[in-house]
Amino acid sequence: MADTTFTHSPPTGRVLALCGGVGGAKLARGLNAILPNPGQLVLAVNTGDDFEHLGLTICPDLDSVLYGLAGKNDEERGWGRANETWHCMEALKEIGGADWFALGDRDLAIHIERSHLLRSGLTLGQVTARFCEQLGVPAQMIPMTNDPVRTIVKTEEGDLAFQDYFVRRRTEPKVTGIKYAGADVARPHPVLMDCLADDTLEAVIICPSNPQLSIDPILALPGVRQALRDVRAPVIVVSPLIGGRAVKGPAAKIMAELQISVDSSGIAQTYLDLLDALVIDSEDAADARHLPVPALVTPTLMRSLEDSARLASRTLAFAQSLRQDASTSSHVAAGR
Ligand code: GDP
Ligand code: CA
C-alpha cells in the first residue's frame, strides 16, 4: 500500500468522515488504513435505517462500517459478514417467523449483543465503541446520535418505513420526499460536534454514500448543517456516482425522482451550502469544468482495500492542498 500522493506527510490531526453503509464503508476502510493513530479517524455513521425487528435493535449502517473496518465484510455479496450461514433464517421460516429481512447466523450475534447491552442501559455510542474495541478497529466510530431517528420514505404508495421501502419493496415505489422522524429533537453525538468545533481538524470527508438516505439524516440533526458550514477544515464530498450511475443501490433513481440532476453537479447542488470541494471519478472528468467548487478527478471505484486506501490518500492530500491554498490566500489578504 505504498503511497506517494501526500505532498508532505499524512495528516496528524483528526479527520471526520460522514458515512452511510456499504459505499461509505469502502472509503472508511481506506481512511482507517492510512490514518494510523487510534481515534484519529472519527466516523459519524447514519442511524436513520435502524429499526426494531424480532425484538432486536438492528443498525445496518453501523454494522456495514464495523464489518468493513474489521475485515469481516463479504466482498462478493456486498453486504453482511463473510463466511455467513443462514440456518437460523431457515428454522425461523419453518416456524412462521418473518423472513423478509435476511439475518445471517454470524450477523445475528451483533444484533443480540447490541440489544442486550442497550437494554442494560448503555448508549448506542457506548455499544459501538465496545464492538470496535473487541474487533480491534482503531477508528472512533460513532452513531450520528444516541437518540432514535427513523427515515421515512414518502412514495406514491404512501409513507414507508425505511426498511419497508428498501428491503420489502426493493426500492420500487417512486419517491416523492424523505423525512427523518425524530431528527429535529435528536442530539448529535457529542464527538461529532466536538470535531466540527475543532480548529485542528484536518478535513471533513462526506463518503460516497447515498446523499438522501445516508448523509441527509446526519445533516438533519440540530446544529450539524450549520457547524459544517462554519467548520474551518475543508468539507469534501466524494461522489457516489460514476458516469451518472450509482455503483449500487437506488441513489440515481431517487435523485431522478426528486428531480436532482444525476451527475456531479447534482451532487454539488445537494451539498452546495456546506461543501468546499468534490472528488469525482475520472469517467466524469468533463463535469469538473461546470462545477461550483474545485474538483479532484481520480478513479473512485473501490474494488479492493488498495483502491480504498488510494482514494482515501488522494482525498486527504487534496484536503491538505485546499488548506494550504486557504492559508496562502489568508496570508496574502493579511499582507495587503
Ligand atoms: P448503504 O447504506 O449500504 O446503501 O450504503 P451507502 O449509502 O454508504 O452507499 C451507497 C452508495 O455507495 C451508492 O450510491 C453507490 O453508488 C456508492 N458506492 C458504492 N461503491 C462505490 C465505489 O466503489 N465508489 C463510489 N464512488 N461509490 C460507491
Ligand atoms: Ca444504509
PDB file of N, CA, C and O and ligand atoms in Angstrom, residues 19-26 46 49 60-61 64 162 166 207-211 213-215 238-242 245-252 281 300-303 311, ligand 1:
ATOM      1  N   CYS A  19     -20.794   9.078   7.021  1.00  0.00           N
ATOM      2  CA  CYS A  19     -20.809   7.803   6.323  1.00  0.00           C
ATOM      3  C   CYS A  19     -22.144   7.078   6.486  1.00  0.00           C
ATOM      4  O   CYS A  19     -22.765   7.120   7.548  1.00  0.00           O
ATOM      5  N   GLY A  20     -22.566   6.432   5.385  1.00  0.00           N
ATOM      6  CA  GLY A  20     -23.725   5.551   5.466  1.00  0.00           C
ATOM      7  C   GLY A  20     -23.247   4.127   5.634  1.00  0.00           C
ATOM      8  O   GLY A  20     -22.378   3.863   6.467  1.00  0.00           O
ATOM      9  N   GLY A  21     -23.747   3.222   4.792  1.00  0.00           N
ATOM     10  CA  GLY A  21     -23.404   1.815   4.960  1.00  0.00           C
ATOM     11  C   GLY A  21     -22.284   1.364   4.039  1.00  0.00           C
ATOM     12  O   GLY A  21     -21.145   1.814   4.152  1.00  0.00           O
ATOM     13  N   VAL A  22     -22.649   0.541   3.067  1.00  0.00           N
ATOM     14  CA  VAL A  22     -21.655  -0.185   2.285  1.00  0.00           C
ATOM     15  C   VAL A  22     -20.737   0.728   1.450  1.00  0.00           C
ATOM     16  O   VAL A  22     -19.522   0.528   1.419  1.00  0.00           O
ATOM     17  N   GLY A  23     -21.310   1.737   0.776  1.00  0.00           N
ATOM     18  CA  GLY A  23     -20.480   2.638  -0.040  1.00  0.00           C
ATOM     19  C   GLY A  23     -19.555   3.450   0.840  1.00  0.00           C
ATOM     20  O   GLY A  23     -18.350   3.580   0.580  1.00  0.00           O
ATOM     21  N   GLY A  24     -20.101   3.989   1.918  1.00  0.00           N
ATOM     22  CA  GLY A  24     -19.303   4.762   2.864  1.00  0.00           C
ATOM     23  C   GLY A  24     -18.217   3.907   3.490  1.00  0.00           C
ATOM     24  O   GLY A  24     -17.072   4.346   3.659  1.00  0.00           O
ATOM     25  N   ALA A  25     -18.578   2.675   3.807  1.00  0.00           N
ATOM     26  CA  ALA A  25     -17.632   1.772   4.481  1.00  0.00           C
ATOM     27  C   ALA A  25     -16.398   1.522   3.630  1.00  0.00           C
ATOM     28  O   ALA A  25     -15.299   1.360   4.148  1.00  0.00           O
ATOM     29  N   LYS A  26     -16.588   1.516   2.291  1.00  0.00           N
ATOM     30  CA  LYS A  26     -15.435   1.248   1.427  1.00  0.00           C
ATOM     31  C   LYS A  26     -14.373   2.344   1.581  1.00  0.00           C
ATOM     32  O   LYS A  26     -13.185   2.048   1.661  1.00  0.00           O
ATOM     33  N   ASN A  46     -24.639   7.054   9.817  1.00  0.00           N
ATOM     34  CA  ASN A  46     -26.094   7.190   9.744  1.00  0.00           C
ATOM     35  C   ASN A  46     -26.807   6.121  10.581  1.00  0.00           C
ATOM     36  O   ASN A  46     -26.453   4.940  10.534  1.00  0.00           O
ATOM     37  N   ASP A  49     -31.516   4.299   9.216  1.00  0.00           N
ATOM     38  CA  ASP A  49     -32.013   2.998   8.723  1.00  0.00           C
ATOM     39  C   ASP A  49     -32.293   2.025   9.859  1.00  0.00           C
ATOM     40  O   ASP A  49     -32.732   0.895   9.608  1.00  0.00           O
ATOM     41  N   PRO A  60     -28.128  -1.225  10.460  1.00  0.00           N
ATOM     42  CA  PRO A  60     -27.448  -1.756   9.277  1.00  0.00           C
ATOM     43  C   PRO A  60     -26.181  -0.979   8.888  1.00  0.00           C
ATOM     44  O   PRO A  60     -25.180  -1.592   8.504  1.00  0.00           O
ATOM     45  N   ASP A  61     -26.220   0.348   8.979  1.00  0.00           N
ATOM     46  CA  ASP A  61     -25.064   1.098   8.504  1.00  0.00           C
ATOM     47  C   ASP A  61     -23.893   0.975   9.477  1.00  0.00           C
ATOM     48  O   ASP A  61     -22.741   0.801   9.066  1.00  0.00           O
ATOM     49  N   SER A  64     -22.389  -2.352   8.752  1.00  0.00           N
ATOM     50  CA  SER A  64     -21.625  -2.405   7.491  1.00  0.00           C
ATOM     51  C   SER A  64     -20.245  -1.787   7.680  1.00  0.00           C
ATOM     52  O   SER A  64     -19.239  -2.312   7.198  1.00  0.00           O
ATOM     53  N   PHE A 162     -38.283   2.988   6.438  1.00  0.00           N
ATOM     54  CA  PHE A 162     -37.141   2.793   5.552  1.00  0.00           C
ATOM     55  C   PHE A 162     -36.965   1.351   5.088  1.00  0.00           C
ATOM     56  O   PHE A 162     -36.817   1.086   3.892  1.00  0.00           O
ATOM     57  N   PHE A 166     -36.896  -0.193   1.418  1.00  0.00           N
ATOM     58  CA  PHE A 166     -35.604  -0.649   0.899  1.00  0.00           C
ATOM     59  C   PHE A 166     -35.562  -2.159   0.678  1.00  0.00           C
ATOM     60  O   PHE A 166     -35.098  -2.627  -0.350  1.00  0.00           O
ATOM     61  N   CYS A 207     -18.443  10.696   2.706  1.00  0.00           N
ATOM     62  CA  CYS A 207     -18.137   9.460   1.975  1.00  0.00           C
ATOM     63  C   CYS A 207     -19.099   9.268   0.800  1.00  0.00           C
ATOM     64  O   CYS A 207     -20.176   9.871   0.774  1.00  0.00           O
ATOM     65  N   PRO A 208     -18.731   8.411  -0.156  1.00  0.00           N
ATOM     66  CA  PRO A 208     -19.616   8.180  -1.305  1.00  0.00           C
ATOM     67  C   PRO A 208     -20.817   7.321  -0.903  1.00  0.00           C
ATOM     68  O   PRO A 208     -20.960   6.183  -1.326  1.00  0.00           O
ATOM     69  N   SER A 209     -21.642   7.904  -0.071  1.00  0.00           N
ATOM     70  CA  SER A 209     -22.852   7.236   0.413  1.00  0.00           C
ATOM     71  C   SER A 209     -24.050   7.868  -0.265  1.00  0.00           C
ATOM     72  O   SER A 209     -23.945   8.951  -0.845  1.00  0.00           O
ATOM     73  N   ASN A 210     -25.176   7.214  -0.162  1.00  0.00           N
ATOM     74  CA  ASN A 210     -26.413   7.735  -0.759  1.00  0.00           C
ATOM     75  C   ASN A 210     -26.747   9.099  -0.121  1.00  0.00           C
ATOM     76  O   ASN A 210     -26.946   9.175   1.085  1.00  0.00           O
ATOM     77  N   PRO A 211     -26.784  10.180  -0.928  1.00  0.00           N
ATOM     78  CA  PRO A 211     -26.977  11.513  -0.324  1.00  0.00           C
ATOM     79  C   PRO A 211     -28.269  11.626   0.480  1.00  0.00           C
ATOM     80  O   PRO A 211     -28.258  12.141   1.604  1.00  0.00           O
ATOM     81  N   LEU A 213     -30.455   9.114   1.512  1.00  0.00           N
ATOM     82  CA  LEU A 213     -30.765   8.080   2.517  1.00  0.00           C
ATOM     83  C   LEU A 213     -29.712   7.977   3.614  1.00  0.00           C
ATOM     84  O   LEU A 213     -30.029   7.600   4.741  1.00  0.00           O
ATOM     85  N   SER A 214     -28.459   8.298   3.287  1.00  0.00           N
ATOM     86  CA  SER A 214     -27.397   8.052   4.273  1.00  0.00           C
ATOM     87  C   SER A 214     -26.791   9.327   4.857  1.00  0.00           C
ATOM     88  O   SER A 214     -26.396   9.335   6.019  1.00  0.00           O
ATOM     89  N   ILE A 215     -26.663  10.366   4.063  1.00  0.00           N
ATOM     90  CA  ILE A 215     -25.991  11.579   4.556  1.00  0.00           C
ATOM     91  C   ILE A 215     -27.000  12.603   5.077  1.00  0.00           C
ATOM     92  O   ILE A 215     -26.799  13.199   6.145  1.00  0.00           O
ATOM     93  N   VAL A 238     -17.055  12.999  -1.623  1.00  0.00           N
ATOM     94  CA  VAL A 238     -16.645  12.006  -2.621  1.00  0.00           C
ATOM     95  C   VAL A 238     -17.929  11.495  -3.269  1.00  0.00           C
ATOM     96  O   VAL A 238     -18.809  10.936  -2.590  1.00  0.00           O
ATOM     97  N   SER A 239     -18.046  11.710  -4.576  1.00  0.00           N
ATOM     98  CA  SER A 239     -19.312  11.400  -5.253  1.00  0.00           C
ATOM     99  C   SER A 239     -19.593   9.897  -5.280  1.00  0.00           C
ATOM    100  O   SER A 239     -18.721   9.094  -5.602  1.00  0.00           O
ATOM    101  N   PRO A 240     -20.842   9.527  -4.985  1.00  0.00           N
ATOM    102  CA  PRO A 240     -21.228   8.110  -5.098  1.00  0.00           C
ATOM    103  C   PRO A 240     -21.638   7.734  -6.523  1.00  0.00           C
ATOM    104  O   PRO A 240     -21.993   6.580  -6.762  1.00  0.00           O
ATOM    105  N   LEU A 241     -21.591   8.699  -7.432  1.00  0.00           N
ATOM    106  CA  LEU A 241     -21.994   8.416  -8.820  1.00  0.00           C
ATOM    107  C   LEU A 241     -20.762   8.270  -9.697  1.00  0.00           C
ATOM    108  O   LEU A 241     -19.779   8.998  -9.533  1.00  0.00           O
ATOM    109  N   ILE A 242     -20.833   7.346 -10.613  1.00  0.00           N
ATOM    110  CA  ILE A 242     -19.780   7.194 -11.630  1.00  0.00           C
ATOM    111  C   ILE A 242     -20.490   7.115 -12.976  1.00  0.00           C
ATOM    112  O   ILE A 242     -21.332   6.235 -13.184  1.00  0.00           O
ATOM    113  N   ARG A 245     -24.309   7.088 -12.869  1.00  0.00           N
ATOM    114  CA  ARG A 245     -24.981   5.915 -12.297  1.00  0.00           C
ATOM    115  C   ARG A 245     -24.449   5.654 -10.897  1.00  0.00           C
ATOM    116  O   ARG A 245     -23.285   5.949 -10.604  1.00  0.00           O
ATOM    117  N   ALA A 246     -25.322   5.096 -10.066  1.00  0.00           N
ATOM    118  CA  ALA A 246     -24.849   4.636  -8.758  1.00  0.00           C
ATOM    119  C   ALA A 246     -24.100   3.327  -8.968  1.00  0.00           C
ATOM    120  O   ALA A 246     -24.454   2.540  -9.847  1.00  0.00           O
ATOM    121  N   VAL A 247     -23.067   3.124  -8.177  1.00  0.00           N
ATOM    122  CA  VAL A 247     -22.340   1.855  -8.275  1.00  0.00           C
ATOM    123  C   VAL A 247     -23.264   0.720  -7.832  1.00  0.00           C
ATOM    124  O   VAL A 247     -23.230  -0.380  -8.365  1.00  0.00           O
ATOM    125  N   LYS A 248     -24.112   1.032  -6.866  1.00  0.00           N
ATOM    126  CA  LYS A 248     -25.031   0.034  -6.320  1.00  0.00           C
ATOM    127  C   LYS A 248     -26.159   0.805  -5.624  1.00  0.00           C
ATOM    128  O   LYS A 248     -25.923   1.903  -5.128  1.00  0.00           O
ATOM    129  N   GLY A 249     -27.347   0.248  -5.615  1.00  0.00           N
ATOM    130  CA  GLY A 249     -28.419   0.856  -4.835  1.00  0.00           C
ATOM    131  C   GLY A 249     -29.170   1.949  -5.580  1.00  0.00           C
ATOM    132  O   GLY A 249     -28.894   2.241  -6.753  1.00  0.00           O
ATOM    133  N   PRO A 250     -30.121   2.572  -4.879  1.00  0.00           N
ATOM    134  CA  PRO A 250     -31.088   3.447  -5.556  1.00  0.00           C
ATOM    135  C   PRO A 250     -30.711   4.930  -5.634  1.00  0.00           C
ATOM    136  O   PRO A 250     -31.572   5.754  -5.931  1.00  0.00           O
ATOM    137  N   ALA A 251     -29.444   5.295  -5.404  1.00  0.00           N
ATOM    138  CA  ALA A 251     -29.111   6.735  -5.346  1.00  0.00           C
ATOM    139  C   ALA A 251     -29.540   7.464  -6.626  1.00  0.00           C
ATOM    140  O   ALA A 251     -30.182   8.528  -6.558  1.00  0.00           O
ATOM    141  N   ALA A 252     -29.216   6.905  -7.797  1.00  0.00           N
ATOM    142  CA  ALA A 252     -29.535   7.595  -9.061  1.00  0.00           C
ATOM    143  C   ALA A 252     -31.046   7.665  -9.252  1.00  0.00           C
ATOM    144  O   ALA A 252     -31.590   8.701  -9.651  1.00  0.00           O
ATOM    145  N   ASP A 281     -15.177  10.870 -10.263  1.00  0.00           N
ATOM    146  CA  ASP A 281     -14.486   9.802 -10.988  1.00  0.00           C
ATOM    147  C   ASP A 281     -13.885  10.311 -12.302  1.00  0.00           C
ATOM    148  O   ASP A 281     -14.440  11.215 -12.937  1.00  0.00           O
ATOM    149  N   THR A 300     -12.608   6.464  -8.710  1.00  0.00           N
ATOM    150  CA  THR A 300     -13.274   6.363  -7.396  1.00  0.00           C
ATOM    151  C   THR A 300     -13.935   5.004  -7.166  1.00  0.00           C
ATOM    152  O   THR A 300     -14.565   4.799  -6.129  1.00  0.00           O
ATOM    153  N   LEU A 301     -13.813   4.099  -8.139  1.00  0.00           N
ATOM    154  CA  LEU A 301     -14.402   2.775  -7.922  1.00  0.00           C
ATOM    155  C   LEU A 301     -13.488   1.978  -7.000  1.00  0.00           C
ATOM    156  O   LEU A 301     -12.300   1.826  -7.276  1.00  0.00           O
ATOM    157  N   MET A 302     -14.040   1.491  -5.895  1.00  0.00           N
ATOM    158  CA  MET A 302     -13.226   0.773  -4.904  1.00  0.00           C
ATOM    159  C   MET A 302     -13.589  -0.709  -4.935  1.00  0.00           C
ATOM    160  O   MET A 302     -14.657  -1.104  -4.492  1.00  0.00           O
ATOM    161  N   ARG A 303     -12.663  -1.504  -5.473  1.00  0.00           N
ATOM    162  CA  ARG A 303     -12.895  -2.947  -5.566  1.00  0.00           C
ATOM    163  C   ARG A 303     -12.037  -3.721  -4.579  1.00  0.00           C
ATOM    164  O   ARG A 303     -12.204  -4.916  -4.417  1.00  0.00           O
ATOM    165  N   LEU A 311      -7.748   5.971  -2.834  1.00  0.00           N
ATOM    166  CA  LEU A 311      -8.712   7.076  -2.918  1.00  0.00           C
ATOM    167  C   LEU A 311      -8.690   7.899  -1.624  1.00  0.00           C
ATOM    168  O   LEU A 311      -8.737   9.133  -1.660  1.00  0.00           O
TER     169      LEU A 311
HETATM  170  P1  GDP B   1     -25.871   1.688   2.132  1.00  0.00           P
HETATM  171  O1  GDP B   1     -26.344   2.441   3.331  1.00  0.00           O
HETATM  172  O2  GDP B   1     -25.370   0.315   2.472  1.00  0.00           O
HETATM  173  O3  GDP B   1     -26.809   1.733   0.975  1.00  0.00           O
HETATM  174  O4  GDP B   1     -24.557   2.414   1.653  1.00  0.00           O
HETATM  175  P2  GDP B   1     -24.164   3.926   1.400  1.00  0.00           P
HETATM  176  O5  GDP B   1     -25.296   4.872   1.438  1.00  0.00           O
HETATM  177  O6  GDP B   1     -22.994   4.225   2.253  1.00  0.00           O
HETATM  178  O7  GDP B   1     -23.599   3.782  -0.061  1.00  0.00           O
HETATM  179  C1  GDP B   1     -24.396   3.617  -1.206  1.00  0.00           C
HETATM  180  C2  GDP B   1     -23.724   4.390  -2.305  1.00  0.00           C
HETATM  181  O8  GDP B   1     -22.375   3.976  -2.410  1.00  0.00           O
HETATM  182  C3  GDP B   1     -24.342   4.162  -3.653  1.00  0.00           C
HETATM  183  O9  GDP B   1     -24.898   5.371  -4.084  1.00  0.00           O
HETATM  184  C4  GDP B   1     -23.167   3.751  -4.541  1.00  0.00           C
HETATM  185  O10 GDP B   1     -23.170   4.404  -5.781  1.00  0.00           O
HETATM  186  C5  GDP B   1     -21.976   4.172  -3.732  1.00  0.00           C
HETATM  187  N1  GDP B   1     -20.798   3.335  -3.939  1.00  0.00           N
HETATM  188  C6  GDP B   1     -20.693   2.032  -3.671  1.00  0.00           C
HETATM  189  N2  GDP B   1     -19.463   1.579  -4.014  1.00  0.00           N
HETATM  190  C7  GDP B   1     -18.791   2.647  -4.510  1.00  0.00           C
HETATM  191  C8  GDP B   1     -17.481   2.821  -5.038  1.00  0.00           C
HETATM  192  O11 GDP B   1     -16.665   1.893  -5.115  1.00  0.00           O
HETATM  193  N3  GDP B   1     -17.153   4.068  -5.462  1.00  0.00           N
HETATM  194  C9  GDP B   1     -18.029   5.125  -5.402  1.00  0.00           C
HETATM  195  N4  GDP B   1     -17.635   6.320  -5.840  1.00  0.00           N
HETATM  196  N5  GDP B   1     -19.281   4.980  -4.907  1.00  0.00           N
HETATM  197  C10 GDP B   1     -19.646   3.766  -4.464  1.00  0.00           C
END
